mmCIF file of C-alpha atoms and ligand atoms in Angstrom:
data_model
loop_
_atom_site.group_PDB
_atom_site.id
_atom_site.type_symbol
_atom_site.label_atom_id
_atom_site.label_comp_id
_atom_site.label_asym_id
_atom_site.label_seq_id
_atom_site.Cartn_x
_atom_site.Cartn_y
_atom_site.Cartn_z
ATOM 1 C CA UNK A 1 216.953 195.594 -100.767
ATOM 2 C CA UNK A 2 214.124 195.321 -98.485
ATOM 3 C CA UNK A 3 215.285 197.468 -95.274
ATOM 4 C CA UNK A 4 216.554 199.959 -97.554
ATOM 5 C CA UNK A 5 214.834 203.634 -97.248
ATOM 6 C CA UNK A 6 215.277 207.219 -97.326
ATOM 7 C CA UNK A 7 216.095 209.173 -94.319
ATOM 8 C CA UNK A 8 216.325 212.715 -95.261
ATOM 9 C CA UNK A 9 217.992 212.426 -98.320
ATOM 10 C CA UNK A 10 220.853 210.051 -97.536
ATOM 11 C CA UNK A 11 219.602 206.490 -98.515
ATOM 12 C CA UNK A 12 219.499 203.601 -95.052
ATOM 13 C CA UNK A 13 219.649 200.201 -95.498
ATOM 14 C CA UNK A 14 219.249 198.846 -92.198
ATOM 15 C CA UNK A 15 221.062 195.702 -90.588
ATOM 16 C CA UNK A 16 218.792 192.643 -90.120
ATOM 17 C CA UNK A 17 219.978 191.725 -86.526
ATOM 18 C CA UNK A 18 221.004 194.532 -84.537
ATOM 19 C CA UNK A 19 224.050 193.024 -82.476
ATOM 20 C CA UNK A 20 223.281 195.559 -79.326
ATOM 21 C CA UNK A 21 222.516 192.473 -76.982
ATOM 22 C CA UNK A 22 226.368 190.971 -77.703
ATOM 23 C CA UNK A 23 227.721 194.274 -75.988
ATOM 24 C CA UNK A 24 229.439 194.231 -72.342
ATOM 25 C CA UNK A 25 228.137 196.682 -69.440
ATOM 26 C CA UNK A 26 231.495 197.878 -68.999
ATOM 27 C CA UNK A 27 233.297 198.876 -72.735
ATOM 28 C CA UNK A 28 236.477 199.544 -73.276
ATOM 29 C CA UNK A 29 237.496 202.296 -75.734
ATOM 30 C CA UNK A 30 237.280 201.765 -79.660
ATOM 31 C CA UNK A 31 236.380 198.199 -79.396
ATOM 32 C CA UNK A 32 232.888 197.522 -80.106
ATOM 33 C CA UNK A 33 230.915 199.224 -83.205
ATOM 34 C CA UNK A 34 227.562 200.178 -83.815
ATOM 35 C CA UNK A 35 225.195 198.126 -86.607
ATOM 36 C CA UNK A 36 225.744 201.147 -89.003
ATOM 37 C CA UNK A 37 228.555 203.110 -90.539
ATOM 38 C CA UNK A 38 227.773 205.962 -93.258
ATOM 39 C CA UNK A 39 230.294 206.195 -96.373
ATOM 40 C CA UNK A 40 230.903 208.641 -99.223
ATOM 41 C CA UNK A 41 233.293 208.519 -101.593
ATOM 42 C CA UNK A 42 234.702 211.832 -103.408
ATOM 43 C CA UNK A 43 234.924 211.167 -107.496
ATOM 44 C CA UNK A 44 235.539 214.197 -109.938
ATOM 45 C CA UNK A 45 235.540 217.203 -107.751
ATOM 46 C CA UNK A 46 232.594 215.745 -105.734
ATOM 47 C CA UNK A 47 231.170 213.974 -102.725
ATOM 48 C CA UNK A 48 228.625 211.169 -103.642
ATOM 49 C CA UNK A 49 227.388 207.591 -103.059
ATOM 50 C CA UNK A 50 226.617 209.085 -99.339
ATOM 51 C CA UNK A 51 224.946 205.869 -97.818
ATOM 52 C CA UNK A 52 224.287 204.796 -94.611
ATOM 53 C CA UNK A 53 224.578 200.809 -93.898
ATOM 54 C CA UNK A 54 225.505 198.050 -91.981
ATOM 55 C CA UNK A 55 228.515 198.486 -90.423
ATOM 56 C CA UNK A 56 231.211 195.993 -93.481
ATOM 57 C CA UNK A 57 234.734 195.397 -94.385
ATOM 58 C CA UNK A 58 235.853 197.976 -96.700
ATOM 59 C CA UNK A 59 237.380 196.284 -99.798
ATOM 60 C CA UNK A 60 240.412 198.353 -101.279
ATOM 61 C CA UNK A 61 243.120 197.989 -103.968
ATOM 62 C CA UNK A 62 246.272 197.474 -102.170
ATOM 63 C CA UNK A 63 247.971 200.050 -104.249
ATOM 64 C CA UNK A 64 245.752 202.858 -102.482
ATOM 65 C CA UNK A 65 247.092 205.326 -101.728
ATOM 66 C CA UNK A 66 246.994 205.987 -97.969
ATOM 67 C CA UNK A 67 247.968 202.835 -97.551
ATOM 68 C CA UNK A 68 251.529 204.391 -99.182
ATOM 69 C CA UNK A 69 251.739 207.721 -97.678
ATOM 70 C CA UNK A 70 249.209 207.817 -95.288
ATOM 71 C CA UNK A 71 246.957 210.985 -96.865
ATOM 72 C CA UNK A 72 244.206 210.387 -94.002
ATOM 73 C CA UNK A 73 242.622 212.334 -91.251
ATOM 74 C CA UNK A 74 240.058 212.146 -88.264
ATOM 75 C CA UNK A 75 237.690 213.339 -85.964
ATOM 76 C CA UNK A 76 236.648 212.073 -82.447
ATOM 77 C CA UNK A 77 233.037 213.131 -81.077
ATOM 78 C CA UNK A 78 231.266 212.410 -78.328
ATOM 79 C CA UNK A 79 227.138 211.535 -78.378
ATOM 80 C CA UNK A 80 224.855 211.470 -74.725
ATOM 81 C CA UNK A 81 222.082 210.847 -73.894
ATOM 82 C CA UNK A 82 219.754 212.964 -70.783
ATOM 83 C CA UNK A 83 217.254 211.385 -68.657
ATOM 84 C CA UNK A 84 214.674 211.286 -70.815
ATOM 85 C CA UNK A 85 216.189 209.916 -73.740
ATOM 86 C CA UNK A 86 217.240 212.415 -76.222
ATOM 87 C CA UNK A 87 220.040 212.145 -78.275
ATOM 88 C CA UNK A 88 222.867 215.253 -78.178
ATOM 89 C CA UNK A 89 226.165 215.619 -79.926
ATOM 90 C CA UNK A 90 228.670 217.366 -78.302
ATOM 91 C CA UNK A 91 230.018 219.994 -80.275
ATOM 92 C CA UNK A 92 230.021 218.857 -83.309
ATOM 93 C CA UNK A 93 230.075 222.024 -85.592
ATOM 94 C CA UNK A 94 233.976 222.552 -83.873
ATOM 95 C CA UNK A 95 234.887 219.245 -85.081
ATOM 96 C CA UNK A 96 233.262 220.067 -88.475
ATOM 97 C CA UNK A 97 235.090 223.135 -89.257
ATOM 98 C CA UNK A 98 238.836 221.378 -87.604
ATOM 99 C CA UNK A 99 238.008 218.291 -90.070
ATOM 100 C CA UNK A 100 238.167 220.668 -92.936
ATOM 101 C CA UNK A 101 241.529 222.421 -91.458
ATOM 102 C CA UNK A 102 243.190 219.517 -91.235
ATOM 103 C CA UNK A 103 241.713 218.136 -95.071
ATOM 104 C CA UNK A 104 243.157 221.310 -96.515
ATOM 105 C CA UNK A 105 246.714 221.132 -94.596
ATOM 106 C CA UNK A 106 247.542 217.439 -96.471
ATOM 107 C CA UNK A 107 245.522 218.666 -99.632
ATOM 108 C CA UNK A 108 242.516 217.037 -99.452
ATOM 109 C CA UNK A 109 239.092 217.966 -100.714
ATOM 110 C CA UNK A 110 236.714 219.744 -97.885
ATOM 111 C CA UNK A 111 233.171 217.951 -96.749
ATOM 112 C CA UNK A 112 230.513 219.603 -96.481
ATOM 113 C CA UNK A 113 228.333 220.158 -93.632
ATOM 114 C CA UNK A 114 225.496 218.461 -94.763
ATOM 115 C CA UNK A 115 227.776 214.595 -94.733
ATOM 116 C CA UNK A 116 229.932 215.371 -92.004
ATOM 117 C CA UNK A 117 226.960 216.559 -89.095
ATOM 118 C CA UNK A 118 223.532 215.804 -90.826
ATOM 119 C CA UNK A 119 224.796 212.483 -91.688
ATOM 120 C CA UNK A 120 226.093 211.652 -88.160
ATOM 121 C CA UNK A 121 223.097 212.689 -86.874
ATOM 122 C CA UNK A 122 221.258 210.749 -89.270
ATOM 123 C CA UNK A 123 223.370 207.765 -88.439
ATOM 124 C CA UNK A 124 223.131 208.144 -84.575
ATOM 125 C CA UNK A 125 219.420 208.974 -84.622
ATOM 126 C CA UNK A 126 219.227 204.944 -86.482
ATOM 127 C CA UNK A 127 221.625 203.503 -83.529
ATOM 128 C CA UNK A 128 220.412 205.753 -81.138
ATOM 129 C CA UNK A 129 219.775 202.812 -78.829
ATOM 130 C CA UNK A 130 223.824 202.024 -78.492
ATOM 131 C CA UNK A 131 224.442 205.227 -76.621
ATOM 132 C CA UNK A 132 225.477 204.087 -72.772
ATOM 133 C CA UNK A 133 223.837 205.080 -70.058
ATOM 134 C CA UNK A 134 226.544 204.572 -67.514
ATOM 135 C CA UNK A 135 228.420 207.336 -66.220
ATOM 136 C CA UNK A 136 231.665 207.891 -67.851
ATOM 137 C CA UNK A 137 230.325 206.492 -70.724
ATOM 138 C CA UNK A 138 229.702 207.606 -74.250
ATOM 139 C CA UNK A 139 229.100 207.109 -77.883
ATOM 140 C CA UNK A 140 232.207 207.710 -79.499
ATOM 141 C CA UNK A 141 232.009 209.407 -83.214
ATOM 142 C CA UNK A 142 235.311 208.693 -85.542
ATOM 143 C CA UNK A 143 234.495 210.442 -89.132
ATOM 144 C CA UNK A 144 237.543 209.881 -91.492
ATOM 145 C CA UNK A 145 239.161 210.477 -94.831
ATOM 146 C CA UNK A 146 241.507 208.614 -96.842
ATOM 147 C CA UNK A 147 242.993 208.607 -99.919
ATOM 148 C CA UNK A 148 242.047 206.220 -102.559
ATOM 149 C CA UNK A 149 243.534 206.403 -105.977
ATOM 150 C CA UNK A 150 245.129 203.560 -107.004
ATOM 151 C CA UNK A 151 248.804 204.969 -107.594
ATOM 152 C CA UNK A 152 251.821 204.742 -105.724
ATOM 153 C CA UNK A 153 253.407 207.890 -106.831
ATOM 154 C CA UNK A 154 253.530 210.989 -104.024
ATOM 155 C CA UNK A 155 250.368 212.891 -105.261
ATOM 156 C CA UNK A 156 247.053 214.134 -103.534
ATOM 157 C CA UNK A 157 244.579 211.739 -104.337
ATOM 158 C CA UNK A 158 242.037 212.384 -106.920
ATOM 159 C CA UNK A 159 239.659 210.466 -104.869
ATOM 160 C CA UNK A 160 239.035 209.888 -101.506
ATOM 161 C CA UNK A 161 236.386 207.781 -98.854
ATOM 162 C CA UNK A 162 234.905 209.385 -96.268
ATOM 163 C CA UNK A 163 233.147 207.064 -93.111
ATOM 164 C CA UNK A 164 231.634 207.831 -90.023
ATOM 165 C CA UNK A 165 231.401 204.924 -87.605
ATOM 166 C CA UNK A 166 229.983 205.433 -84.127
ATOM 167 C CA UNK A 167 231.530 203.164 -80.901
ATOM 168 C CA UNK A 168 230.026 202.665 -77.494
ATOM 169 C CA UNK A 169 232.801 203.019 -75.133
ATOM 170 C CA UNK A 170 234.146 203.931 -71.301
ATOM 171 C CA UNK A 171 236.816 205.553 -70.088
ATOM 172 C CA UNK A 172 239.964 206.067 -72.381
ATOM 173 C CA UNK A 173 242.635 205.772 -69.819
ATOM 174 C CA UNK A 174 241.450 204.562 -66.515
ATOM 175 C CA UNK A 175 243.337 206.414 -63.624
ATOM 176 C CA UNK A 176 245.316 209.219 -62.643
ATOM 177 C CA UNK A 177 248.885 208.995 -64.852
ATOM 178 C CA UNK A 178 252.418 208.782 -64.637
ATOM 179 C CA UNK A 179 253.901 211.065 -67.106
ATOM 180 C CA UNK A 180 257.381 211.143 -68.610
ATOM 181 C CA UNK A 181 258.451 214.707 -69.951
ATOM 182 C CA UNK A 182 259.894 213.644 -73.656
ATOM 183 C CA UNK A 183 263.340 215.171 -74.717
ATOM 184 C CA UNK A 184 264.449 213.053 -77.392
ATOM 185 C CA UNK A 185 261.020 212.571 -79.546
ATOM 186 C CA UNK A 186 258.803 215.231 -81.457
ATOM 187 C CA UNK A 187 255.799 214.700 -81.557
ATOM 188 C CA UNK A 188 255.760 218.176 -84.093
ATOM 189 C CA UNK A 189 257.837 221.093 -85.749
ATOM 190 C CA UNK A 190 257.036 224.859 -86.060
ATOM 191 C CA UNK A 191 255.607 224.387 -90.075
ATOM 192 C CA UNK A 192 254.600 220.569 -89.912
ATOM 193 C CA UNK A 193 250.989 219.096 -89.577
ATOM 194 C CA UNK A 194 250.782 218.908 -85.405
ATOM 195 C CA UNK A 195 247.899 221.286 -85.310
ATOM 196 C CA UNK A 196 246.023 218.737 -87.567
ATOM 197 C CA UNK A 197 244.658 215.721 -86.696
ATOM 198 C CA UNK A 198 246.231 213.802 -89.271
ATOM 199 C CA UNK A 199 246.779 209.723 -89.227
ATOM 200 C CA UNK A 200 250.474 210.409 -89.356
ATOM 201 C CA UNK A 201 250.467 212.469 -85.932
ATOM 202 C CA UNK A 202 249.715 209.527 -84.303
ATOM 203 C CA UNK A 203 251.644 206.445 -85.965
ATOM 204 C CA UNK A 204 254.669 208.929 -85.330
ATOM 205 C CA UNK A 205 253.898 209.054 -81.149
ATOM 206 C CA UNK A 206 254.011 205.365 -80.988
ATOM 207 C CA UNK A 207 257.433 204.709 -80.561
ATOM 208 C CA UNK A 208 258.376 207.537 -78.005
ATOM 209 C CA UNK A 209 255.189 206.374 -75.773
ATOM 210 C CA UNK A 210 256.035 202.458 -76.040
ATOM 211 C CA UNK A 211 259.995 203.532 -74.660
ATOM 212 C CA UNK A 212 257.880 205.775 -71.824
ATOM 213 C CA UNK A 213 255.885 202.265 -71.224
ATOM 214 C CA UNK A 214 259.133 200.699 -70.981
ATOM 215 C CA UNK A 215 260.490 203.077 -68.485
ATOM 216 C CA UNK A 216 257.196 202.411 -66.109
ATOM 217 C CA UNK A 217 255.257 205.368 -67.473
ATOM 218 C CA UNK A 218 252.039 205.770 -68.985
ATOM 219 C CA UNK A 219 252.606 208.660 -71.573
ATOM 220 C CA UNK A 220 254.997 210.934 -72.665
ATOM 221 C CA UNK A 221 254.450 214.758 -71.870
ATOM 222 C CA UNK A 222 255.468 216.228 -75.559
ATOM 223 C CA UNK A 223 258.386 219.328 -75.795
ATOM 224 C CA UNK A 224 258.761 221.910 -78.450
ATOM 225 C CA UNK A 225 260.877 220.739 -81.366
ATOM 226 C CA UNK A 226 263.364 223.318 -80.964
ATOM 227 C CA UNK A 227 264.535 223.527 -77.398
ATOM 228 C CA UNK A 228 262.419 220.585 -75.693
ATOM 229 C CA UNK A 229 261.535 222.689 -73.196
ATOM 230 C CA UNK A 230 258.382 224.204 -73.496
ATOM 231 C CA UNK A 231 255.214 221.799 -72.714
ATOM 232 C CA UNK A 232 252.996 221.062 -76.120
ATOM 233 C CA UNK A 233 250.765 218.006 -75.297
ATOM 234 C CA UNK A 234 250.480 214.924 -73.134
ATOM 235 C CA UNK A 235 249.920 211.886 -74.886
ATOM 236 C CA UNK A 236 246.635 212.390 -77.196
ATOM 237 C CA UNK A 237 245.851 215.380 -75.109
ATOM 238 C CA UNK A 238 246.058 218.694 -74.394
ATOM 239 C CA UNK A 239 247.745 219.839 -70.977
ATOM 240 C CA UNK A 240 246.726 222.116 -68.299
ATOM 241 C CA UNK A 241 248.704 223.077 -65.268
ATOM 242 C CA UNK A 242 247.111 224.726 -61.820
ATOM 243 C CA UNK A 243 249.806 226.966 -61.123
ATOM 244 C CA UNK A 244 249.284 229.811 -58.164
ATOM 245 C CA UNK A 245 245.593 229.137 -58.696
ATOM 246 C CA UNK A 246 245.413 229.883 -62.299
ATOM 247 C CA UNK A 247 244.908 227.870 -65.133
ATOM 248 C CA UNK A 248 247.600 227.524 -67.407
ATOM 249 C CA UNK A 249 247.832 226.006 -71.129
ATOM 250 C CA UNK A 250 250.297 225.857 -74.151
ATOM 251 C CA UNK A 251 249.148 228.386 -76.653
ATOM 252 C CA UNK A 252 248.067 227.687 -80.331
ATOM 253 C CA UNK A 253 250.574 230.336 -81.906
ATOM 254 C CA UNK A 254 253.558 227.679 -82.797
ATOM 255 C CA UNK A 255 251.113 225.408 -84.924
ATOM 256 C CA UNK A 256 252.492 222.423 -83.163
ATOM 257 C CA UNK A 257 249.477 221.603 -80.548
ATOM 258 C CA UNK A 258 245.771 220.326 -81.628
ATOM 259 C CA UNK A 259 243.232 222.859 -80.885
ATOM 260 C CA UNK A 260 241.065 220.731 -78.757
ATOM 261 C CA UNK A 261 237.521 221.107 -78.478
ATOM 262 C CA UNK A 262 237.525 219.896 -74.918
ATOM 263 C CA UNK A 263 240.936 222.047 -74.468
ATOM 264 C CA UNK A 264 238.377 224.938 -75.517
ATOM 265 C CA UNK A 265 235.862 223.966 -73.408
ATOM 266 C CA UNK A 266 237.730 223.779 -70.156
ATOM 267 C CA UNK A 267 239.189 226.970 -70.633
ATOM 268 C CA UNK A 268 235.521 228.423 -70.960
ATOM 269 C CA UNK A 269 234.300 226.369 -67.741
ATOM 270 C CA UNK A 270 237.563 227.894 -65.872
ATOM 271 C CA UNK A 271 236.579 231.012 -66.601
ATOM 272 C CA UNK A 272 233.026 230.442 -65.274
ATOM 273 C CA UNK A 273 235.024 229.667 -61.959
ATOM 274 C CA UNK A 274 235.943 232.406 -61.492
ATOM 275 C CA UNK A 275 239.638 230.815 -62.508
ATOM 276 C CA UNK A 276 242.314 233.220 -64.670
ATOM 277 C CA UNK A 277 243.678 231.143 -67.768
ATOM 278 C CA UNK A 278 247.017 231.909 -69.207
ATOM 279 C CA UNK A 279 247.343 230.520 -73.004
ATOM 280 C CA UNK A 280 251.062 231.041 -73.366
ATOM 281 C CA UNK A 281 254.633 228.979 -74.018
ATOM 282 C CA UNK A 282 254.673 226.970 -70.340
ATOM 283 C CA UNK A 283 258.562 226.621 -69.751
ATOM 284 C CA UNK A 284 258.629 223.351 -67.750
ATOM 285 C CA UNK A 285 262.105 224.626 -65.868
ATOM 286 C CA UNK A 286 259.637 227.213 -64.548
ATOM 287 C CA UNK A 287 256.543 224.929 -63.594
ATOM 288 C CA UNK A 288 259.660 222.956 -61.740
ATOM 289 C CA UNK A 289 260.491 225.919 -59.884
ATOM 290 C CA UNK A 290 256.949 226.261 -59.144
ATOM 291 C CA UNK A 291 256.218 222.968 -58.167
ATOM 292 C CA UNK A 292 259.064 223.874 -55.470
ATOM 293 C CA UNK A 293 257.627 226.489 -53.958
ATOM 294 C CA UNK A 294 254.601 224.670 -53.490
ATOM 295 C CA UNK A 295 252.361 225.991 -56.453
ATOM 296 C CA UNK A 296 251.631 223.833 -58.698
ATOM 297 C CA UNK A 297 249.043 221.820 -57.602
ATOM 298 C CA UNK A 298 247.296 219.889 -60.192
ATOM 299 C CA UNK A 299 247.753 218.925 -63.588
ATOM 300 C CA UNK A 300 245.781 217.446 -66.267
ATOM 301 C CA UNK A 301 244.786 216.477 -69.664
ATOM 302 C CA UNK A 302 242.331 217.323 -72.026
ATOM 303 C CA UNK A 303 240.641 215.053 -74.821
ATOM 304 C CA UNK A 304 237.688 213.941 -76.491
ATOM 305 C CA UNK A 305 238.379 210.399 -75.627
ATOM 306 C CA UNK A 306 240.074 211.222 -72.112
ATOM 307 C CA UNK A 307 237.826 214.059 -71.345
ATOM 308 C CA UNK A 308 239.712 215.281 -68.003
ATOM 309 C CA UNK A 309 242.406 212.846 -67.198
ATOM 310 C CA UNK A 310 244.016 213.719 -63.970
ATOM 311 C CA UNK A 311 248.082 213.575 -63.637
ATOM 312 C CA UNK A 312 249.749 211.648 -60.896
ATOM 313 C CA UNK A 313 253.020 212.162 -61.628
ATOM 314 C CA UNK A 314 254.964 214.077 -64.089
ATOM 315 C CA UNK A 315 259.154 212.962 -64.895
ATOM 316 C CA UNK A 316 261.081 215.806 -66.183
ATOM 317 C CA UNK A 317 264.950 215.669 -66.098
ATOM 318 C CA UNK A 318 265.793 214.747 -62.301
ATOM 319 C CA UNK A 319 262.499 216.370 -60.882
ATOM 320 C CA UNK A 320 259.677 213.953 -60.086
ATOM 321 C CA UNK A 321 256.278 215.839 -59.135
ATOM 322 C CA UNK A 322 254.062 213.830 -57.326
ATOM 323 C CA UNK A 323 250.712 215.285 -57.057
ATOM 324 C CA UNK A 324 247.435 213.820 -54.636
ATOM 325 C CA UNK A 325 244.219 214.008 -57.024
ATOM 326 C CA UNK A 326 241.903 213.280 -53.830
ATOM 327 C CA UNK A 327 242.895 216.942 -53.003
ATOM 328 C CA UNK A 328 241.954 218.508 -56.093
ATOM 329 C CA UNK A 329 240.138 221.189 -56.507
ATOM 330 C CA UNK A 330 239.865 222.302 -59.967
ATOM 331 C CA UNK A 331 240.295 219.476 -62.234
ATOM 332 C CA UNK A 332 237.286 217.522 -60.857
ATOM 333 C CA UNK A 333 234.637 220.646 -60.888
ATOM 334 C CA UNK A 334 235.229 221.210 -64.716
ATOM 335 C CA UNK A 335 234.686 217.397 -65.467
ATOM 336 C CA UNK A 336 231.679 217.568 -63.157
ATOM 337 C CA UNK A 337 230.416 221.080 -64.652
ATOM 338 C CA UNK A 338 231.036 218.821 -67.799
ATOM 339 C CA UNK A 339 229.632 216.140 -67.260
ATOM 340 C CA UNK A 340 226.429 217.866 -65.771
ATOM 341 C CA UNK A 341 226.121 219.774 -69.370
ATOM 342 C CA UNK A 342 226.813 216.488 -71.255
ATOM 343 C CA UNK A 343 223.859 214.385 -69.403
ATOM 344 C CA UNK A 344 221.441 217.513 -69.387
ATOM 345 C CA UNK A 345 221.518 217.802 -65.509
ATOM 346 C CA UNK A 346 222.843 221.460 -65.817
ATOM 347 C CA UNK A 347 221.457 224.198 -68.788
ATOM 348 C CA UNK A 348 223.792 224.279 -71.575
ATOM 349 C CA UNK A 349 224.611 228.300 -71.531
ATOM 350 C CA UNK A 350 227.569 227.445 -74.065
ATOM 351 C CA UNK A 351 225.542 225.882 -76.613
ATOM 352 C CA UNK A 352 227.003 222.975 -76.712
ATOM 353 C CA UNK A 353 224.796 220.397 -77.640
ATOM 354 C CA UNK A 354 223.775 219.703 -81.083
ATOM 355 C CA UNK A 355 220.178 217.823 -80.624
ATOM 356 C CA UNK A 356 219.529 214.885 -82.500
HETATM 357 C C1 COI B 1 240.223 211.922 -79.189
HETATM 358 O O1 COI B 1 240.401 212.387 -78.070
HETATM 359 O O2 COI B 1 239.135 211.791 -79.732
HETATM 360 C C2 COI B 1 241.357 211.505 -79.954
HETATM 361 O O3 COI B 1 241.429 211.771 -81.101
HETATM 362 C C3 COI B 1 242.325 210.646 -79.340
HETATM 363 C C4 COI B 1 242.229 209.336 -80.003
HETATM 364 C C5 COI B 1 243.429 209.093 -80.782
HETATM 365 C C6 COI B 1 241.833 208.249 -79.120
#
């Protein structure tokens, strides 16, 4: 093992050929990966074999058992870098402690902090290089868990893999969106798993969003379970309305909406506007009625992956709200106030960057 060493305690063994030079200048998200991955696997009650290496295959017994009943969860991160070349991780401790929320809600065992952040740093300090430069570009984090006993009866695992891989990438969705409010489909139920971010979350939106594709739409606009009424999330974001010049947002309360970190953080940059924020049950026969009189005038999303992803149009019942972005206001000064704390052109009064 000749490239193999020790990098504060986790053990490195290095690619030969770093395949950098085969990336394009403009990525698409979740395509490309980085020459290293890190992986630990969790064996009688504990996390070991915590490695960093080149970035393989994974070989698995096909009777795993994730691949049965899809005991798995994730994270998405974002790493920049400022002008003079250091490495920061964007919030990474939130991500951390929602990992271990999510582990506990589909009975898996909890990481600790010393895999989940010192390892990613470790990892992205190695392919520190891969991090874009270009504006509205990033190095995207994805740690994840899966189960991997070989058994294909309904049981927690007894053991489980645990990866980080890191992916240079641009923009998630590339323009302003057409939105179709969704009646039918849930994405989650008062008492289910939606305020995880569990594997399941997503292979369950799939089929609602391809039927909005198919009606000319980009995503669905989620409803409560119950009434499919009130607004819960847009696509694989949160949702923010500009209503009467305040910000408004679907509470955490029901258990059915992630608790973005990015949702977080634009509610904290609002404030530093100067902007109210109402985190309450948004009745979308009410935001209609306001859209009427004239006052709603932007909406957006919220995501890692997205960051601020402006709305175009929004489809609910027989109401179509057609909004101009060039207009906007609000939605554009957080992802600038963002952006300007991201690439270390503004101070970072939150604390939000985690140093490499
Ligand atoms: C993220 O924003 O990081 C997400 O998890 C969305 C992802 C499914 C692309």
């Amino acid at each position: 093992m000749n490239n193999l060493t020790a990098m504060k305690g986790i053990p490195v063994k290095k690619v030969e050929r770093s395949k950098l030079q085969d990336i394009p200048e403009s990525i698409p998200f979740g395509k490309y990966f980085t020459d290293h991955m890190l992986e630990a696997d969790y064996e009688n009650g504990e996390w070991k074999n915590v490695e960093i290496k080149p970035y393989q295959p994974l070989v698995m017994s096909p009777s795993a058992a994730v691949l049965h009943y899809g005991q798995s969860i994730f994270e998405g991160i974002k790493a920049y870098k400022d002008k003079n070349g250091n490495a920061y991780i964007y919030r990474p401790h939130d991500n951390f402690r929602r990992f271990n929320i999510s582990a506990e809600r589909i009975q898996m065992p909890a990481i600790s902090e010393e895999i989940f952040i010192e390892g990613m740093a470790k990892l992205i300090e190695l392919d520190k290089n891969w991090i874009p430069d270009r504006e509205d570009h990033s190095l995207y984090i994805r740690p994840f868990m899966f189960a991997t006993d070989e058994q294909i009866g309904v049981k927690p695992s007894d053991t489980y893999k645990f990866l980080i891989l890191l992916s240079p990438t641009g923009p998630y969705y590339g323009a302003p969106m057409r939105i179709y409010v969704e009646e039918k489909y849930t994405r989650a139920a008062p008492g289910g798993v939606g305020y995880a971010k569990t594997a399941g979350n997503y292979a369950s939106s799939l089929f609602a969003t391809a039927e909005a594709r198919r009606k000319g739409y980009d995503q669905v606009l989620w409803t409560d379970a119950n009434e499919h009424k009130y607004a819960e999330e847009i696509g694989t974001m949160n949702v923010f309305f500009i209503i009467d010049g305040k910000g408004v947002t679907p509470d955490l309360s029901t258990g059915t909406i992630l608790e973005g970190v990015t949702r977080d953080s634009a509610i904290t940059l609002l404030k530093d506007m100067g902007v109210t924020v109402e985190e309450k049950r948004v009745n979308l026969d009410e935001v209609v009625e306001a859209y009427k009189a004239g006052k709603v005038t932007e909406i957006f999303g919220t995501g890692t992956a997205a960051t601020i992803s402006m709305i175009r149009e929004l489809k609910y019942k027989d109401t179509v709200m057609t909004f101009n972005e060039d207009s906007w206001k609000i939605a554009p000064e957080i992802k600038r106030r963002m952006d300007a704390i991201k690439n270390g052109s503004a101070p970072d009064i939150h604390g939000w960057m985690y140093k490499i």
